[in-house]
Amino acid sequence: MSRFVNVAIGQLGPIAKQETRAQVVHRLSALMLQAHQMGCDLIVFPELALTTFFPRWYIEDVAELNAYYERAMPGPETQGLFDLSRKLGIGFYIGYGELAVEEGRTRRYNTSIIVDKGGQIVGKYRKVHLPGHEAHEPWRAFQHLEKRYFEAGKDFPVFEAFGGKFGMAICNDRRWTETYREMGVQGVEMILIGYNTPVHNPPAPEHDDLSLFHNQLVMQAGAYQNGTWVVGVAKAGIEEGVDQIGGSCIVAPSGEIVASCTTKGDELALARCDLDLCNSFKETTFNFDLHRQPDAYSRIVARKGPGLMADGSPVPPPGPKTDDRA
Ligand code: ING
């Protein structure tokens, strides 16, 4: 038995600050058309794929900041991509800045959606792990203000799509093992991840040479340890002076890379993905219903880290009365 999904990586090169959404949608549409012509069912685009990666700047003017978000999806400038999706019969994942008004409050999220072959949104995800910082830090060569410009999501949902179970993550999420396992225990078979990752990480320049290695390491581990496909797609290249890694790839449930990009521009790479390749891992080594021991894992949810409990209070000092599993 095989359940094939023909997947295209829709890697983007830089998006200039002045590039309009119409110009970007034209680039996305060209990739979607090529992917369809090559028999793909699905194309995966990067994180924040409609604009330049604006968290690299400290923006004080609210109107200037809001211009980087979408108030509706599809909206007037993205409808054409949904129309093309329906016309061709090819689905897609895309990341974008979401500006939502909920209970009278304006909320901003780093969001992604899965759109089916009929051009309909079948799932939405809001980035949980927001890296970087909230305050302006002028010492940095460039800012990384995701903690300032977005609220964190609170869920890793899994959706039925393309004949299987699909999940999403965004960029920094891919570095956290919890991301994959939250979806793994839901039986996820393919996780779609867009990213914008600078080569240089100002707080830890000694990691820069390992940025592509770390990119692959986390997605290969996440795929194998959860018996799922993982598709990682970059916005790559030197964007407004900041060099962003490429490294877009498709990882099989075995952890093997089956397709990857070799440039840092707009590029397609394809793979014929059999969702049933997940089964041998999910039924043996990573048969979670048979082998996992949640009773032994309490600290992962009870604590933020070594110093703080999940509610932000300090971890109590060890002692006869303390349940050191908290
Ligand atoms: N970008 C980066 C990422 O996690 C980063 C942030 C860069 C973290 C380098 C660690 C090292 O890939 C986003 N957008 O999350």
Coordinates of C-alpha atoms and ligand atoms in Angstrom, one line a residue:
M1 CA 0.0 0.0 0.0
S2 CA 1.3 3.5 -0.8
R3 CA -0.1 6.9 -0.3
F4 CA 2.1 9.2 -2.5
V5 CA 2.2 13.0 -2.2
N6 CA 4.4 14.7 -4.7
V7 CA 5.9 17.6 -2.8
A8 CA 7.8 20.6 -4.1
I9 CA 10.1 22.8 -2.1
G10 CA 9.2 26.4 -3.1
Q11 CA 12.4 28.1 -1.8
L12 CA 12.6 31.8 -2.2
G13 CA 15.6 34.0 -2.6
P14 CA 15.7 37.4 -0.9
I15 CA 12.6 39.7 -0.8
A16 CA 13.6 43.3 -0.9
K17 CA 12.0 45.7 1.6
Q18 CA 10.5 47.7 -1.3
E19 CA 9.2 44.6 -3.1
T20 CA 5.4 44.7 -3.4
R21 CA 3.1 41.8 -2.5
A22 CA 2.1 41.7 -6.2
Q23 CA 5.8 41.1 -7.2
V24 CA 6.2 38.4 -4.6
V25 CA 2.9 36.7 -5.5
H26 CA 4.2 36.7 -9.1
R27 CA 7.3 34.8 -7.9
L28 CA 5.3 32.4 -5.8
S29 CA 2.9 31.8 -8.7
A30 CA 5.8 31.0 -11.1
L31 CA 7.1 28.4 -8.7
M32 CA 3.6 27.0 -8.2
L33 CA 3.0 26.7 -12.0
Q34 CA 6.4 24.9 -12.5
A35 CA 5.6 22.5 -9.6
H36 CA 2.3 21.7 -11.1
Q37 CA 3.9 21.1 -14.5
M38 CA 6.2 18.6 -12.8
G39 CA 3.3 16.7 -11.3
C40 CA 3.3 18.0 -7.7
D41 CA 0.3 17.9 -5.4
L42 CA 1.7 20.4 -2.9
I43 CA 4.3 23.2 -2.8
V44 CA 5.8 24.5 0.4
F45 CA 6.8 28.2 0.7
P46 CA 8.9 29.8 3.5
E47 CA 8.0 31.6 6.7
L48 CA 6.9 35.3 6.2
A49 CA 6.9 34.6 2.5
L50 CA 5.1 37.8 1.4
T51 CA 7.5 40.4 2.7
T52 CA 11.1 40.9 3.7
F53 CA 12.0 39.5 7.1
F54 CA 11.0 42.7 9.0
P55 CA 11.9 41.6 12.6
R56 CA 15.5 42.5 11.6
W57 CA 14.6 46.1 12.2
Y58 CA 13.4 48.2 15.2
I59 CA 10.2 49.8 13.8
E60 CA 8.5 52.4 16.1
D61 CA 5.9 53.7 13.6
V62 CA 2.8 51.4 14.1
A63 CA 1.5 52.1 10.5
E64 CA 4.9 51.1 9.1
L65 CA 4.9 47.9 11.2
N66 CA 1.3 47.0 10.4
A67 CA 2.1 47.2 6.6
Y68 CA 4.0 43.9 7.0
Y69 CA 1.0 42.0 8.2
E70 CA -2.0 40.5 6.4
R71 CA -5.5 41.5 7.8
A72 CA -7.2 38.9 5.7
M73 CA -6.0 35.6 4.1
P74 CA -6.7 35.4 1.3
G75 CA -6.7 39.2 0.9
P76 CA -6.9 41.3 -2.2
E77 CA -3.2 40.9 -3.0
T78 CA -3.0 37.1 -2.3
Q79 CA -6.3 36.0 -3.8
G80 CA -4.5 35.3 -7.1
L81 CA -2.4 32.6 -5.5
F82 CA -5.5 30.9 -4.1
D83 CA -7.2 31.1 -7.5
L84 CA -4.1 29.6 -9.2
S85 CA -4.1 26.8 -6.6
R86 CA -7.7 25.9 -7.4
K87 CA -7.2 26.3 -11.2
L88 CA -4.2 24.0 -11.3
G89 CA -5.3 21.6 -8.5
I90 CA -2.2 22.0 -6.3
G91 CA -2.1 22.8 -2.6
F92 CA 0.4 24.9 -0.7
Y93 CA 1.8 25.9 2.7
I94 CA 2.7 29.6 3.2
G95 CA 3.9 31.7 6.1
Y96 CA 2.8 35.3 6.7
G97 CA 2.4 37.9 9.4
E98 CA -1.2 37.8 10.7
L99 CA -2.9 40.8 12.1
A100 CA -6.1 39.7 13.8
V101 CA -8.7 41.5 16.0
E102 CA -9.9 39.1 18.7
E103 CA -12.4 40.2 21.4
G104 CA -11.7 43.8 20.3
R105 CA -7.9 43.5 20.7
T106 CA -5.4 43.6 17.9
R107 CA -3.2 40.5 18.0
R108 CA -0.1 39.8 15.8
Y109 CA 1.1 36.3 15.0
N110 CA 3.8 34.7 12.9
T111 CA 1.4 32.4 11.1
S112 CA 1.3 29.6 8.4
I113 CA -1.6 27.9 6.6
I114 CA -2.1 24.7 4.6
V115 CA -4.3 25.2 1.5
D116 CA -5.7 22.1 -0.3
K117 CA -5.9 21.4 -4.1
G118 CA -9.3 23.3 -4.2
G119 CA -7.6 26.5 -2.9
Q120 CA -9.3 26.1 0.5
I121 CA -7.5 26.7 3.8
V122 CA -7.6 23.4 5.7
G123 CA -5.4 24.4 8.6
K124 CA -3.8 27.3 10.4
Y125 CA -0.8 27.4 12.8
R126 CA 0.7 30.2 14.9
K127 CA 4.4 30.1 15.7
V128 CA 5.0 28.9 19.3
H129 CA 8.7 29.4 19.8
L130 CA 9.5 33.1 19.1
P131 CA 13.3 33.6 19.1
G132 CA 15.2 36.8 19.6
H133 CA 14.3 39.7 21.9
E134 CA 11.6 42.2 22.7
A135 CA 13.6 45.4 23.4
H136 CA 15.8 47.3 20.8
E137 CA 19.4 45.9 21.1
P138 CA 21.5 48.3 19.1
W139 CA 24.7 46.3 19.8
R140 CA 23.5 43.7 17.3
A141 CA 24.5 43.9 13.6
F142 CA 20.8 43.4 12.9
Q143 CA 17.7 43.0 15.2
H144 CA 15.7 39.8 15.7
L145 CA 12.5 41.3 17.2
E146 CA 10.0 38.4 16.9
K147 CA 9.3 38.6 20.7
R148 CA 8.3 42.2 20.1
Y149 CA 6.3 41.9 16.9
F150 CA 4.4 38.6 17.5
E151 CA 2.4 36.8 20.2
A152 CA 3.2 33.1 20.7
G153 CA 0.8 30.4 19.5
K154 CA -0.3 27.8 22.0
D155 CA -1.0 24.7 20.0
F156 CA 0.5 22.3 17.4
P157 CA -2.7 21.0 15.6
V158 CA -2.6 18.2 13.0
F159 CA -5.0 18.2 10.0
E160 CA -6.3 15.7 7.5
A161 CA -5.0 16.7 4.1
F162 CA -3.6 15.2 0.9
G163 CA -4.7 11.7 2.1
G164 CA -2.8 11.9 5.4
K165 CA -2.1 13.7 8.7
F166 CA -0.3 17.0 8.2
G167 CA 1.2 19.4 10.7
M168 CA 3.0 22.7 10.6
A169 CA 5.8 24.5 12.4
I170 CA 7.7 27.8 11.7
C171 CA 11.4 28.3 11.7
N172 CA 12.7 28.4 15.4
D173 CA 10.1 25.7 16.2
R174 CA 12.1 23.2 14.2
R175 CA 14.9 23.4 16.8
W176 CA 12.7 22.3 19.7
T177 CA 12.0 18.6 20.2
E178 CA 8.6 19.3 21.7
T179 CA 7.4 20.7 18.4
Y180 CA 7.7 17.3 16.6
R181 CA 6.6 15.2 19.6
E182 CA 3.4 17.2 20.1
M183 CA 2.4 16.3 16.6
G184 CA 4.0 12.8 16.7
V185 CA 1.7 11.7 19.5
Q186 CA -1.2 12.8 17.1
G187 CA 0.1 10.5 14.4
V188 CA 1.5 13.2 12.1
E189 CA 2.9 11.9 8.8
M190 CA 4.3 15.1 7.3
I191 CA 5.3 18.4 9.0
L192 CA 5.7 21.5 6.8
I193 CA 8.2 24.1 8.1
G194 CA 9.1 27.5 6.5
Y195 CA 12.1 29.4 7.8
N196 CA 14.2 32.6 7.6
T197 CA 17.5 31.9 9.3
P198 CA 20.4 34.3 9.3
V199 CA 23.8 32.7 8.9
H200 CA 25.1 35.0 11.7
N201 CA 23.6 34.7 15.2
P202 CA 24.8 37.9 17.1
P203 CA 24.6 36.3 20.6
A204 CA 26.7 33.3 19.5
P205 CA 28.9 34.0 16.4
E206 CA 30.8 30.8 17.1
H207 CA 27.7 28.9 15.9
D208 CA 27.6 30.6 12.5
D209 CA 29.8 27.9 10.7
L210 CA 27.4 25.3 11.9
S211 CA 24.1 27.0 10.8
L212 CA 23.5 24.6 7.9
F213 CA 24.5 21.6 9.9
H214 CA 22.1 22.5 12.8
N215 CA 19.3 23.2 10.2
Q216 CA 19.6 19.6 8.9
L217 CA 20.3 18.0 12.3
V218 CA 17.1 19.1 13.9
M219 CA 14.8 18.3 11.0
Q220 CA 16.4 14.9 10.4
A221 CA 16.1 14.1 14.1
G222 CA 12.5 15.3 14.3
A223 CA 11.6 13.2 11.3
Y224 CA 13.2 10.0 12.5
Q225 CA 12.2 10.2 16.2
N226 CA 8.5 10.7 15.2
G227 CA 8.3 8.6 12.1
T228 CA 7.2 11.5 10.0
W229 CA 8.2 13.3 6.8
V230 CA 9.6 16.8 7.4
V231 CA 9.8 19.5 4.7
G232 CA 11.9 22.6 5.5
V233 CA 11.9 25.6 3.1
A234 CA 14.1 28.6 3.3
K235 CA 13.8 32.2 2.4
A236 CA 17.5 32.4 1.5
G237 CA 20.3 34.7 0.3
I238 CA 21.4 38.2 1.2
E239 CA 18.2 40.0 2.1
E240 CA 18.6 43.7 3.0
G241 CA 22.2 43.0 3.9
V242 CA 21.6 40.0 6.0
D243 CA 22.8 36.6 4.7
Q244 CA 20.2 33.9 5.3
I245 CA 20.9 30.2 5.0
G246 CA 19.4 28.0 2.3
G247 CA 19.5 24.3 3.1
S248 CA 15.9 23.6 2.0
C249 CA 15.3 19.9 2.2
I250 CA 12.8 17.1 2.3
V251 CA 13.5 14.5 5.1
A252 CA 12.0 11.0 5.0
P253 CA 10.7 9.2 8.2
S254 CA 14.0 7.3 8.2
G255 CA 15.8 10.6 8.7
E256 CA 17.3 10.5 5.2
I257 CA 17.3 13.6 3.1
V258 CA 15.6 12.8 -0.2
A259 CA 15.6 16.2 -1.9
S260 CA 17.4 19.5 -1.3
C261 CA 18.1 22.8 -2.9
T262 CA 21.6 23.9 -4.1
T263 CA 21.1 27.6 -4.6
K264 CA 20.1 30.5 -2.4
G265 CA 17.5 31.9 -4.8
D266 CA 14.0 31.0 -6.0
E267 CA 14.3 27.2 -6.5
L268 CA 12.2 24.1 -6.8
A269 CA 13.3 20.7 -5.5
L270 CA 10.8 17.7 -5.6
A271 CA 10.2 14.4 -4.0
R272 CA 7.6 11.6 -4.4
C273 CA 6.7 11.1 -0.7
D274 CA 5.0 7.8 0.3
L275 CA 3.2 8.6 3.6
D276 CA 3.1 4.8 4.3
L277 CA 6.9 4.9 4.8
C278 CA 6.0 6.3 8.2
N279 CA 4.3 3.1 9.2
S280 CA 7.4 0.9 9.9
F281 CA 8.8 3.5 12.3
K282 CA 5.4 4.2 14.0
E283 CA 4.7 0.5 14.4
T284 CA 8.1 -0.6 15.8
T285 CA 10.8 1.6 17.2
F286 CA 8.5 4.6 17.7
N287 CA 5.3 2.9 18.6
F288 CA 4.3 5.5 21.1
D289 CA 1.3 3.7 22.4
L290 CA 3.5 0.7 23.3
H291 CA 6.8 2.3 24.4
R292 CA 6.4 5.9 25.7
Q293 CA 6.4 6.5 29.4
P294 CA 4.7 9.8 30.1
D295 CA 4.8 9.2 33.9
A296 CA 8.6 9.7 33.7
Y297 CA 8.4 12.9 31.7
S298 CA 6.7 15.3 34.2
R299 CA 9.5 17.9 34.3
I300 CA 9.2 18.7 30.5
V301 CA 5.8 20.3 31.2
A302 CA 6.2 21.3 34.8
R303 CA 9.3 23.4 34.2
K304 CA 10.3 26.1 31.7
G305 CA 14.0 25.2 32.4
P306 CA 16.5 24.6 35.2
G307 CA 15.6 27.8 36.9
L308 CA 11.8 28.4 36.4
M309 CA 8.6 26.4 36.7
A310 CA 6.1 26.6 33.9
D311 CA 4.2 29.4 35.7
G312 CA 7.4 31.5 36.0
S313 CA 8.1 30.8 39.7
P314 CA 11.6 29.7 40.7
V315 CA 12.3 26.0 40.8
P316 CA 12.2 25.0 44.5
P317 CA 15.5 24.1 46.1
P318 CA 16.0 20.3 46.5
G319 CA 15.0 19.1 49.9
P320 CA 13.1 16.3 51.7
K321 CA 9.8 18.0 51.2
T322 CA 10.4 18.9 47.5
D323 CA 9.1 16.6 44.9
D324 CA 12.2 17.0 42.7
R325 CA 10.2 15.8 39.7
A326 CA 8.5 19.1 39.5
Ligands
ING1 N1 15.0 32.4 12.8 C1 16.1 31.7 13.4 C2 15.9 30.2 13.6 O1 15.6 29.7 14.6 C3 17.9 31.7 15.0 C4 16.5 32.3 14.7 C5 19.0 31.9 14.2 C6 18.0 30.9 16.1 C7 20.2 31.3 14.5 C8 19.2 30.3 16.4 C9 20.3 30.5 15.6 O2 16.2 29.6 12.6 C10 13.7 32.4 13.0 N2 13.0 33.2 12.3 O3 13.2 31.7 13.9

